Coordinates of C-alpha atoms in Angstrom, one line a residue:
M1 CA -52.5 37.2 -40.5
A2 CA -51.7 33.5 -40.0
R3 CA -52.2 32.2 -36.5
P4 CA -48.8 31.6 -34.8
A5 CA -48.1 28.0 -33.9
I6 CA -47.5 26.4 -30.5
L7 CA -45.7 23.1 -30.9
T8 CA -45.6 20.4 -28.2
V9 CA -43.1 17.6 -28.2
D10 CA -43.5 14.5 -26.0
D11 CA -43.0 10.8 -26.8
D12 CA -45.6 9.7 -24.2
A13 CA -48.9 9.8 -26.2
P14 CA -51.3 10.3 -23.2
V15 CA -49.2 13.1 -21.8
S16 CA -48.9 14.7 -25.3
A17 CA -52.6 14.5 -25.7
A18 CA -53.2 16.0 -22.3
I19 CA -51.0 19.1 -22.8
A20 CA -52.3 19.7 -26.3
R21 CA -55.9 19.6 -24.8
D22 CA -55.0 22.1 -22.1
L23 CA -53.3 24.4 -24.6
R24 CA -56.1 24.2 -27.1
A25 CA -58.7 25.1 -24.5
R26 CA -57.0 28.4 -23.6
Y27 CA -55.1 29.4 -26.8
G28 CA -56.7 27.5 -29.6
A29 CA -58.8 30.4 -30.9
D30 CA -55.7 32.5 -31.7
H31 CA -53.0 29.9 -32.2
R32 CA -52.4 26.7 -34.0
I33 CA -51.7 23.8 -31.6
L34 CA -49.4 21.2 -33.1
R35 CA -48.2 17.9 -31.6
A36 CA -45.1 15.9 -32.3
G37 CA -44.3 12.4 -30.9
S38 CA -40.5 12.7 -31.2
G39 CA -37.7 15.2 -31.7
A40 CA -37.3 14.3 -35.3
E41 CA -41.0 14.8 -36.0
A42 CA -40.9 18.2 -34.3
L43 CA -38.0 19.3 -36.4
E44 CA -39.9 18.2 -39.5
L45 CA -43.0 20.2 -38.5
M46 CA -40.8 23.2 -37.8
G47 CA -39.3 23.0 -41.3
R48 CA -42.7 22.9 -42.9
L49 CA -43.8 26.0 -41.0
L50 CA -40.6 27.8 -42.1
L51 CA -41.2 26.9 -45.8
K52 CA -44.8 28.2 -45.5
G53 CA -43.7 31.4 -43.8
Q54 CA -45.9 30.6 -40.8
P55 CA -44.9 31.9 -37.4
L56 CA -43.8 29.6 -34.6
A57 CA -44.4 31.4 -31.2
L58 CA -43.7 28.7 -28.6
V59 CA -42.2 25.2 -28.4
L60 CA -42.8 23.0 -25.3
A61 CA -40.6 19.9 -25.2
D62 CA -40.3 17.1 -22.7
Q63 CA -36.7 16.5 -21.7
R64 CA -36.6 12.7 -21.5
M65 CA -37.2 11.4 -25.0
P66 CA -35.3 8.7 -27.0
G67 CA -33.2 10.0 -29.9
L68 CA -33.2 13.7 -29.3
T69 CA -33.7 15.1 -25.8
G70 CA -35.9 18.0 -25.2
I71 CA -32.9 20.4 -24.8
E72 CA -31.4 19.1 -28.1
V73 CA -34.7 19.8 -29.9
L74 CA -35.0 23.3 -28.4
A75 CA -31.4 24.0 -29.4
R76 CA -32.3 23.3 -33.0
V77 CA -35.4 25.5 -32.8
R78 CA -33.3 28.3 -31.3
A79 CA -30.9 28.1 -34.3
D80 CA -33.6 28.1 -37.0
V81 CA -36.3 30.3 -35.3
P82 CA -34.3 32.6 -32.9
D83 CA -37.4 34.5 -31.8
A84 CA -39.5 31.5 -30.8
K85 CA -40.1 31.0 -27.1
L86 CA -38.7 27.8 -25.6
L87 CA -40.3 26.0 -22.6
L88 CA -38.8 22.7 -21.2
L89 CA -41.1 20.2 -19.4
T90 CA -39.0 18.3 -17.0
A91 CA -38.9 16.2 -13.8
Y92 CA -37.4 17.5 -10.6
A93 CA -34.3 15.4 -11.1
D94 CA -33.4 17.3 -14.3
T95 CA -33.7 20.9 -13.0
D96 CA -29.9 21.3 -13.1
V97 CA -29.9 20.5 -16.8
A98 CA -32.8 22.9 -17.3
I99 CA -31.0 25.7 -15.5
A100 CA -27.8 25.1 -17.6
A101 CA -29.9 25.3 -20.7
I102 CA -31.0 28.8 -19.9
N103 CA -27.4 29.9 -20.4
D104 CA -26.5 27.4 -23.2
I105 CA -29.4 27.7 -25.6
G106 CA -31.4 30.7 -24.2
L107 CA -34.1 28.6 -22.7
D108 CA -37.0 30.9 -21.7
H109 CA -38.5 28.8 -18.9
Y110 CA -38.8 25.3 -17.6
L111 CA -41.8 23.7 -16.0
L112 CA -42.0 20.7 -13.7
K113 CA -44.3 17.9 -14.5
P114 CA -47.1 17.3 -13.7
W115 CA -48.5 20.8 -14.5
D116 CA -52.0 20.2 -13.0
P117 CA -54.0 22.2 -12.4
P118 CA -53.1 24.2 -15.6
D119 CA -54.8 27.4 -14.4
E120 CA -52.2 27.6 -11.6
N121 CA -49.1 25.9 -13.1
L122 CA -49.2 26.0 -16.9
Y123 CA -51.2 29.0 -18.1
P124 CA -49.5 31.8 -16.1
V125 CA -46.1 30.7 -17.6
V126 CA -47.4 30.3 -21.1
D127 CA -49.4 33.6 -20.9
D128 CA -46.2 35.5 -20.1
L129 CA -44.2 33.8 -22.8
L130 CA -46.8 34.4 -25.5
A131 CA -47.3 38.0 -24.4
D132 CA -43.6 38.7 -24.9
W133 CA -43.7 37.0 -28.3
H134 CA -46.7 39.0 -29.5
N135 CA -45.2 42.2 -28.3
A136 CA -42.1 41.5 -30.4
H137 CA -44.2 40.7 -33.5
P138 CA -46.9 43.4 -33.8
D139 CA -46.8 43.5 -37.6
H140 CA -46.3 39.9 -38.5
T141 CA -47.9 39.2 -41.9
N142 CA -49.0 36.2 -43.8
D143 CA -47.7 37.1 -47.3
V144 CA -46.9 34.7 -50.0
R145 CA -43.1 34.4 -50.5
V146 CA -41.3 34.0 -53.8
V147 CA -37.8 32.6 -53.7
G148 CA -35.8 32.9 -56.9
D149 CA -33.2 34.7 -58.9
R150 CA -33.9 38.3 -59.9
W151 CA -32.5 37.6 -63.4
S152 CA -34.8 34.7 -64.0
E153 CA -37.6 35.1 -66.5
G154 CA -39.7 32.6 -64.5
S155 CA -39.3 34.7 -61.3
H156 CA -40.2 37.8 -63.1
A157 CA -43.4 36.2 -64.5
V158 CA -44.5 35.0 -61.1
K159 CA -43.9 38.3 -59.4
A160 CA -45.8 40.1 -62.2
F161 CA -48.7 37.7 -61.9
L162 CA -48.9 38.2 -58.1
A163 CA -48.6 41.9 -58.3
N164 CA -51.1 42.3 -61.1
N165 CA -53.6 40.2 -59.1
H166 CA -53.0 42.3 -56.0
V167 CA -51.6 39.4 -54.0
P168 CA -49.2 40.6 -51.3
Y169 CA -45.9 38.8 -51.5
V170 CA -42.3 38.9 -50.2
W171 CA -39.5 38.6 -52.8
L172 CA -36.4 36.7 -51.6
D173 CA -33.4 36.6 -54.0
V174 CA -31.3 33.4 -53.5
E175 CA -28.1 35.3 -54.4
R176 CA -28.7 38.5 -52.4
D177 CA -30.8 37.5 -49.4
D178 CA -29.6 35.0 -46.8
E179 CA -33.2 34.0 -46.1
G180 CA -33.8 33.2 -49.8
A181 CA -30.8 30.9 -49.9
R182 CA -31.8 29.3 -46.6
L183 CA -35.3 28.6 -47.8
R184 CA -34.0 27.2 -51.1
D185 CA -31.7 24.8 -49.2
L186 CA -34.5 23.9 -46.8
A187 CA -36.7 22.9 -49.7
G188 CA -33.9 21.0 -51.4
A189 CA -34.6 23.0 -54.5
Q190 CA -32.4 22.7 -57.6
P191 CA -32.0 25.6 -60.1
E192 CA -34.7 24.2 -62.3
D193 CA -37.1 24.3 -59.4
L194 CA -36.9 28.1 -59.0
P195 CA -38.8 30.1 -58.4
L196 CA -40.4 28.6 -55.3
V197 CA -43.7 30.0 -54.3
L198 CA -44.4 29.5 -50.7
V199 CA -48.1 29.7 -49.9
P200 CA -49.3 29.8 -46.3
D201 CA -51.4 26.7 -45.6
G202 CA -50.5 25.2 -48.9
E203 CA -47.8 23.1 -50.5
T204 CA -44.5 24.6 -51.9
L205 CA -44.9 25.3 -55.6
R206 CA -41.8 24.7 -57.7
A207 CA -41.4 26.7 -61.0
P208 CA -45.2 26.9 -61.2
T209 CA -47.4 28.0 -64.0
T210 CA -49.8 30.9 -63.4
V211 CA -52.7 28.5 -63.3
A212 CA -51.0 26.5 -60.6
I213 CA -50.5 29.7 -58.5
A214 CA -54.0 30.7 -59.1
G215 CA -55.2 27.3 -57.9
A216 CA -53.1 27.4 -54.8
L217 CA -54.3 30.9 -53.9
G218 CA -58.0 30.1 -54.5
L219 CA -58.4 32.4 -57.5
R220 CA -61.3 31.4 -59.7
T221 CA -60.1 29.7 -62.9
R222 CA -63.3 28.2 -64.2
A223 CA -66.8 29.5 -65.1
E224 CA -69.8 28.5 -62.9
R225 CA -72.6 28.6 -65.4
D226 CA -73.4 26.6 -68.5
L227 CA -74.6 29.7 -70.4
Y228 CA -74.2 33.4 -69.9
D229 CA -75.8 36.4 -71.5
L230 CA -72.4 38.0 -72.0
C231 CA -68.8 36.7 -72.0
I232 CA -66.1 39.4 -72.0
V233 CA -62.7 38.4 -73.1
G234 CA -60.1 40.6 -71.5
G235 CA -60.1 42.3 -68.1
G236 CA -58.5 45.7 -69.0
P237 CA -60.4 49.0 -68.6
A238 CA -62.7 48.2 -71.5
G239 CA -63.6 44.7 -70.3
L240 CA -64.1 45.8 -66.7
A241 CA -66.3 48.7 -67.7
A242 CA -68.4 46.3 -69.8
A243 CA -68.6 44.0 -66.9
V244 CA -69.8 46.7 -64.5
Y245 CA -72.6 47.9 -66.8
A246 CA -73.7 44.5 -68.0
A247 CA -73.9 42.9 -64.5
S248 CA -75.5 46.0 -63.0
E249 CA -78.2 45.8 -65.7
G250 CA -79.0 42.2 -64.9
L251 CA -77.1 40.3 -67.6
S252 CA -75.3 37.2 -66.4
T253 CA -71.7 38.1 -67.1
V254 CA -68.3 36.5 -67.0
V255 CA -64.9 38.0 -67.7
V256 CA -62.0 35.8 -68.9
E257 CA -58.6 37.3 -68.3
H258 CA -55.4 35.5 -69.2
E259 CA -53.3 37.1 -66.5
A260 CA -54.9 39.7 -64.2
P261 CA -57.6 42.3 -64.4
G262 CA -56.4 45.8 -65.3
G263 CA -54.5 45.1 -68.5
Q264 CA -51.7 47.4 -69.5
A265 CA -53.4 50.2 -67.6
G266 CA -53.2 48.2 -64.4
Q267 CA -49.4 48.3 -64.5
S268 CA -49.3 52.1 -64.7
A269 CA -47.7 53.9 -61.8
A270 CA -49.9 56.9 -62.4
I271 CA -52.8 57.8 -64.6
E272 CA -53.0 61.6 -64.3
N273 CA -55.4 62.5 -67.1
Y274 CA -58.4 60.3 -66.1
L275 CA -61.6 62.2 -65.5
G276 CA -62.5 62.8 -61.9
F277 CA -59.1 62.2 -60.3
P278 CA -57.3 65.5 -60.2
R279 CA -54.3 64.1 -58.4
G280 CA -54.2 61.0 -60.6
L281 CA -54.4 57.4 -59.5
S282 CA -52.4 54.2 -60.1
G283 CA -53.5 51.7 -62.6
A284 CA -53.7 49.1 -59.9
D285 CA -56.0 51.3 -57.9
L286 CA -58.3 51.9 -60.9
A287 CA -58.3 48.1 -61.6
Q288 CA -59.1 47.2 -58.0
R289 CA -62.0 49.7 -57.9
A290 CA -63.4 48.4 -61.1
I291 CA -63.1 44.7 -60.0
A292 CA -64.9 45.5 -56.8
Q293 CA -67.7 47.2 -58.7
A294 CA -68.1 44.4 -61.2
R295 CA -68.1 41.7 -58.5
R296 CA -70.6 43.7 -56.4
F297 CA -73.1 43.4 -59.2
G298 CA -72.4 39.7 -59.7
A299 CA -70.0 39.5 -62.6
E300 CA -67.7 36.5 -62.5
M301 CA -63.9 36.6 -63.1
V302 CA -62.1 33.7 -64.6
L303 CA -58.3 34.3 -64.3
A304 CA -55.1 32.8 -65.6
R305 CA -56.8 31.2 -68.6
D306 CA -55.8 31.7 -72.2
V307 CA -58.5 32.0 -74.8
V308 CA -57.6 30.0 -77.9
A309 CA -60.7 30.2 -80.2
L310 CA -64.1 31.7 -80.7
E311 CA -66.8 29.5 -82.3
P312 CA -70.3 30.3 -83.4
R313 CA -72.8 27.6 -82.3
G314 CA -76.1 28.6 -83.6
P315 CA -77.6 31.3 -81.4
V316 CA -74.6 31.1 -78.9
R317 CA -70.9 31.9 -79.1
A318 CA -68.4 29.6 -77.5
V319 CA -65.2 31.0 -76.1
R320 CA -62.6 28.1 -75.9
L321 CA -60.1 28.1 -73.1
Q322 CA -56.8 26.3 -73.1
G323 CA -56.8 23.3 -70.7
I324 CA -55.3 23.3 -67.3
E325 CA -51.5 22.6 -67.3
G326 CA -48.7 22.7 -64.9
I327 CA -50.4 21.5 -61.7
E328 CA -50.8 17.8 -62.2
G329 CA -47.6 17.0 -60.3
I330 CA -48.4 19.0 -57.2
E331 CA -49.6 17.3 -54.1
G332 CA -51.9 18.8 -51.5
I333 CA -53.1 21.9 -53.3
E334 CA -55.0 24.1 -50.8
G335 CA -57.5 26.9 -51.3
I336 CA -59.4 25.5 -54.3
E337 CA -63.1 26.2 -54.0
G338 CA -64.9 23.0 -53.0
G339 CA -61.9 21.0 -52.0
K340 CA -59.0 20.8 -49.5
G341 CA -55.7 19.1 -50.1
L342 CA -56.4 18.0 -53.7
D343 CA -53.7 16.4 -55.7
G344 CA -52.7 17.9 -59.0
S345 CA -55.0 15.7 -61.1
E346 CA -58.0 16.4 -59.0
A347 CA -57.2 20.1 -59.0
A348 CA -56.8 20.2 -62.7
T349 CA -60.3 18.7 -63.1
R350 CA -61.8 21.0 -60.5
L351 CA -60.2 24.1 -62.0
G352 CA -60.8 23.3 -65.6
G353 CA -64.5 22.4 -65.5
S354 CA -65.8 20.2 -68.3
A355 CA -63.1 19.4 -70.8
G356 CA -63.9 19.4 -74.5
A357 CA -61.9 18.0 -77.3
N358 CA -58.1 18.3 -77.1
G359 CA -58.2 19.2 -73.5
F360 CA -59.9 22.6 -74.1
T361 CA -62.8 24.0 -72.0
D362 CA -65.6 26.2 -73.3
I363 CA -67.7 29.1 -72.0
E364 CA -70.9 29.6 -73.9
A365 CA -72.7 32.9 -74.1
R366 CA -75.4 34.6 -76.1
S367 CA -73.0 37.5 -76.8
V368 CA -69.3 38.3 -76.5
V369 CA -67.3 41.5 -76.0
L370 CA -63.7 41.4 -77.2
A371 CA -61.6 43.6 -75.0
T372 CA -58.2 41.8 -75.2
G373 CA -56.2 45.1 -75.6
V374 CA -52.8 45.1 -77.0
A375 CA -49.3 43.9 -76.2
Y376 CA -46.0 45.8 -76.7
R377 CA -44.3 44.9 -80.0
R378 CA -41.0 43.1 -79.8
L379 CA -37.9 45.1 -80.3
E380 CA -35.6 43.9 -83.1
A381 CA -32.1 44.1 -81.7
A382 CA -29.3 41.5 -81.8
G383 CA -29.0 39.5 -78.6
L384 CA -32.2 41.0 -77.0
D385 CA -34.5 37.9 -77.1
A386 CA -32.0 35.8 -75.1
L387 CA -32.2 38.4 -72.3
V388 CA -35.9 38.7 -71.9
G389 CA -36.8 38.3 -68.3
R390 CA -33.2 38.8 -67.3
G391 CA -33.0 42.5 -67.4
V392 CA -35.0 43.0 -70.6
H393 CA -38.7 43.5 -70.0
Y394 CA -41.7 44.5 -72.2
G395 CA -43.7 46.9 -70.1
A396 CA -43.2 47.4 -66.4
S397 CA -45.4 47.2 -63.3
A398 CA -45.4 50.0 -60.8
G399 CA -43.8 47.8 -58.2
Q400 CA -41.0 46.7 -60.4
A401 CA -39.2 50.0 -60.1
S402 CA -37.8 49.2 -56.6
A403 CA -35.7 46.3 -58.1
C404 CA -33.7 48.9 -60.0
T405 CA -32.5 50.9 -57.0
G406 CA -29.2 52.5 -57.7
E407 CA -28.8 51.1 -61.1
E408 CA -28.6 52.3 -64.7
V409 CA -31.9 51.9 -66.5
Y410 CA -32.9 52.4 -70.1
V411 CA -36.5 52.8 -71.5
V412 CA -37.5 52.5 -75.1
G413 CA -40.6 54.3 -76.3
A414 CA -42.3 57.7 -76.7
A415 CA -45.9 57.2 -75.8
N416 CA -47.6 58.0 -72.4
S417 CA -46.9 54.5 -71.1
A418 CA -43.2 55.0 -71.5
G419 CA -43.3 58.4 -70.0
Q420 CA -45.2 57.2 -66.9
A421 CA -42.7 54.3 -66.5
V422 CA -39.7 56.6 -66.8
L423 CA -41.0 58.9 -64.0
N424 CA -41.7 56.0 -61.7
L425 CA -38.3 54.3 -62.4
A426 CA -36.5 57.6 -61.7
R427 CA -37.6 57.5 -58.1
F428 CA -35.3 54.5 -57.5
A429 CA -32.7 54.2 -60.3
R430 CA -29.4 56.0 -60.4
R431 CA -30.3 57.3 -63.8
V432 CA -33.0 56.6 -66.4
T433 CA -32.4 57.1 -70.1
L434 CA -35.3 57.4 -72.4
V435 CA -34.4 56.2 -75.9
V436 CA -36.7 57.8 -78.6
R437 CA -36.5 56.8 -82.2
G438 CA -38.3 60.0 -83.4
S439 CA -37.0 63.6 -83.3
S440 CA -39.0 64.7 -80.2
L441 CA -41.2 63.5 -77.4
E442 CA -44.0 66.0 -78.1
A443 CA -45.2 64.2 -81.2
S444 CA -46.5 61.2 -79.3
M445 CA -46.5 62.0 -75.5
S446 CA -48.9 64.2 -73.5
Q447 CA -47.4 67.5 -72.7
Y448 CA -47.8 67.2 -68.9
L449 CA -45.5 64.1 -69.0
V450 CA -43.0 65.8 -71.3
E451 CA -42.6 68.7 -69.0
R452 CA -42.1 66.5 -65.9
I453 CA -39.5 64.4 -67.8
R454 CA -37.6 67.4 -69.0
A455 CA -37.5 68.8 -65.4
D456 CA -36.2 65.7 -63.7
E457 CA -32.4 65.7 -63.5
R458 CA -32.3 61.9 -63.1
I459 CA -33.8 61.4 -66.6
R460 CA -31.9 61.7 -69.8
V461 CA -33.7 61.8 -73.2
L462 CA -31.9 60.5 -76.4
C463 CA -34.0 61.4 -79.5
G464 CA -33.2 60.0 -82.9
T465 CA -31.7 56.9 -81.2
E466 CA -32.4 53.2 -81.3
V467 CA -31.2 50.1 -79.4
V468 CA -29.5 47.9 -81.9
A469 CA -27.9 45.2 -79.7
A470 CA -27.8 43.8 -76.2
S471 CA -25.3 41.6 -74.4
G472 CA -24.5 40.1 -71.0
D473 CA -23.5 36.9 -69.3
R474 CA -26.4 35.8 -67.1
H475 CA -28.3 39.0 -67.5
L476 CA -28.3 42.3 -69.4
E477 CA -25.0 44.2 -69.0
R478 CA -24.6 46.3 -72.1
L479 CA -26.6 48.0 -74.8
S480 CA -25.5 49.3 -78.2
L481 CA -27.2 52.6 -79.1
A482 CA -27.3 53.9 -82.7
N483 CA -27.8 57.5 -83.6
R484 CA -29.1 57.4 -87.1
A485 CA -28.5 61.1 -87.8
L486 CA -24.9 61.0 -86.8
G487 CA -24.3 57.5 -88.1
T488 CA -22.6 56.5 -84.8
T489 CA -23.0 53.5 -82.5
T490 CA -22.2 53.7 -78.8
E491 CA -21.9 50.9 -76.3
V492 CA -23.2 51.7 -72.8
E493 CA -23.5 49.7 -69.5
A494 CA -27.1 48.9 -68.5
A495 CA -28.7 46.5 -66.1
W496 CA -32.3 47.1 -67.1
L497 CA -34.1 47.7 -70.3
F498 CA -37.9 48.3 -70.5
V499 CA -39.6 48.4 -73.9
F500 CA -42.8 50.3 -74.6
I501 CA -43.0 50.4 -78.4
G502 CA -46.1 50.2 -80.6
A503 CA -49.1 48.0 -80.1
A504 CA -49.8 44.4 -81.3
P505 CA -53.4 43.3 -80.9
R506 CA -54.1 40.0 -79.2
T507 CA -56.3 38.6 -82.0
D508 CA -54.4 35.6 -83.4
W509 CA -56.9 33.3 -81.8
L510 CA -59.9 34.7 -83.6
G511 CA -61.2 32.7 -86.6
D512 CA -62.0 33.9 -90.1
E513 CA -65.5 34.9 -89.1
V514 CA -64.1 38.0 -87.3
A515 CA -62.7 40.6 -89.8
R516 CA -59.4 42.4 -88.9
D517 CA -57.4 45.1 -90.6
G518 CA -53.9 44.7 -91.9
H519 CA -52.4 45.1 -88.4
G520 CA -54.7 42.6 -86.8
F521 CA -57.1 45.0 -85.1
V522 CA -60.8 44.1 -85.1
V523 CA -63.0 45.9 -87.6
T524 CA -66.3 47.0 -86.3
G525 CA -69.6 48.8 -87.1
H526 CA -69.8 51.1 -90.2
D527 CA -66.3 50.1 -91.3
L528 CA -67.7 46.6 -92.1
V529 CA -69.9 48.0 -94.9
S530 CA -68.0 51.0 -96.1
G531 CA -64.3 51.8 -96.6
P532 CA -61.2 49.6 -97.1
H533 CA -62.5 46.8 -94.9
A534 CA -66.0 46.6 -96.3
G535 CA -67.4 43.2 -97.3
G536 CA -67.3 41.4 -94.0
W537 CA -70.9 41.9 -93.0
T538 CA -73.5 39.4 -94.3
L539 CA -76.8 40.2 -92.6
S540 CA -79.6 42.3 -94.0
R541 CA -79.6 44.7 -91.0
P542 CA -76.6 47.0 -90.6
P543 CA -74.1 46.1 -87.9
F544 CA -74.4 47.8 -84.6
A545 CA -71.6 50.2 -83.7
L546 CA -68.8 48.2 -82.1
E547 CA -70.2 45.0 -83.6
T548 CA -67.8 42.7 -85.4
S549 CA -68.4 40.8 -88.6
L550 CA -69.6 37.9 -86.4
P551 CA -73.1 39.0 -85.2
G552 CA -73.4 39.2 -81.4
V553 CA -69.6 39.7 -81.0
F554 CA -68.5 43.2 -80.2
A555 CA -65.1 44.8 -79.8
A556 CA -64.1 47.6 -77.3
G557 CA -60.9 49.4 -76.4
D558 CA -57.5 49.1 -77.8
V559 CA -58.1 45.9 -79.7
R560 CA -60.6 47.7 -82.0
S561 CA -59.4 49.2 -85.3
D562 CA -58.9 52.9 -85.2
S563 CA -59.5 53.2 -81.4
M564 CA -57.9 56.0 -79.4
K565 CA -55.6 53.9 -77.2
R566 CA -56.5 55.8 -74.0
V567 CA -57.9 54.5 -70.7
A568 CA -60.9 56.9 -70.8
S569 CA -61.9 55.9 -74.4
A570 CA -61.5 52.2 -73.5
V571 CA -63.8 52.6 -70.5
G572 CA -66.3 54.5 -72.7
E573 CA -66.3 51.9 -75.4
G574 CA -66.7 49.1 -72.9
S575 CA -69.7 50.8 -71.4
M576 CA -71.2 51.6 -74.7
S577 CA -70.8 48.0 -75.9
V578 CA -73.3 46.8 -73.4
Y579 CA -76.0 49.1 -74.9
F580 CA -75.5 47.3 -78.2
V581 CA -75.4 43.9 -76.5
H582 CA -78.9 44.6 -75.2
R583 CA -80.1 45.6 -78.7
Y584 CA -78.5 42.5 -80.2
L585 CA -80.1 40.2 -77.6
A586 CA -83.5 41.7 -78.3
T587 CA -83.1 40.4 -82.0
I588 CA -82.5 36.7 -81.2

């Protein structure tokens, strides 16, 4: 929780220093003591506190100041921070003005100068005022705030990044929340500046990239070592399992994740068929447990970085990361390890590490595990692409359901991920319609999910149906649904569409050295020497199970050809890959 601020305002420098000294001596451990030399400076400080979401508990202002008087300053504070306590420092001749201010602006107290000794004259008054303020704010939090438009793709991306990285935040819609509109105006933000990310003890971020957010929050975005035993690309269940086993067995290990640990599983509202959790657990909970385990054993996490290439360099393998972008124009970035108040250029260097050619950075390791998982395939429907992030979303995080409260929601898909999403969305939406291209749910969804979906009156299932078009002004408003068997098309009102169809592997960045099947999944083990994908293996020894056509590079989880596409199997393959990493390292 951020320490609440106490702001003193006095144009007499020695007096200002004296009262700040006395306040710091008694309250400095639990409060931030701020000084302003004029009314204008005080209002500027207050505005910065508001933008950062930091609490202002008490303002002490001298009455006789040029420009704005103390009462005029406190009146502005009362308007912008109604719950702050106001204390006027005044001379005996101004007591009538102070008494009038109790009625006019709700002044809490006035104190005659001088206040010496503070133990008798200052502290008892301030103690009472702060006690009242703290009693009224027992649950004050220090969350990041995101100010934007709920139909903005950028706002959706920022919220997803924060949620997936388990960063608490408060969402404020500029069109639906007065506070959101007020903060937008206070920051002087234009539409292109949204979303704003307001980080306590940091600068306001305007339409930031995920790398910029990670830097401002102090998340690690660079590797610490020159060479690792193992680099794991992808932080889903397979990658995290590999990290836990590798680090626990003494291998120097780094995990590179382009967004947040957990992968698609981390977005699941409930995983109910995972061994050992009879009541189920959320994907976020599973991811947090795995991250804590991996870090406990010393595995490093490099977040918000895209991997763009894999290069063999003799006995090592180089994972190339895209360079830092999107933070060069930011001033005063806080929270970056090893620096405070860096400007964007310094932060880019600090976050990016050693830059290679074309602005890329490299992580070198003696072995690599590919655990990049899959992404949902794009739905081919007229008008849909223009509405992505504005009511149309691929996948859905568990926390996203509350945004759909009382509205009509459609979900496309028939696998377990779609089923879990439907059940979660139905807790908030007026109605959820599951659109299934096949003739039944049973062919591709676990029976326990099918039974729960059929039993929920808020859920409607349309089999043999496809979404063929989408339309809307600023956001999704209508969908066209085609029933192939009947040959009919129906237009329906819809504010939200969540798509969970198929699986497209994230393997475009791999070079020709890594063999893939016709759908882009990585071919491993025995399949490299037998079957339709044989011919990719060149060494005299047979490939290890899970080893790719590039020796020392292994694949685990959904990205691997012919994998099960289940959380439990991904965890098993990630764990098993470390056994083969050990065997490979023993050969070099």
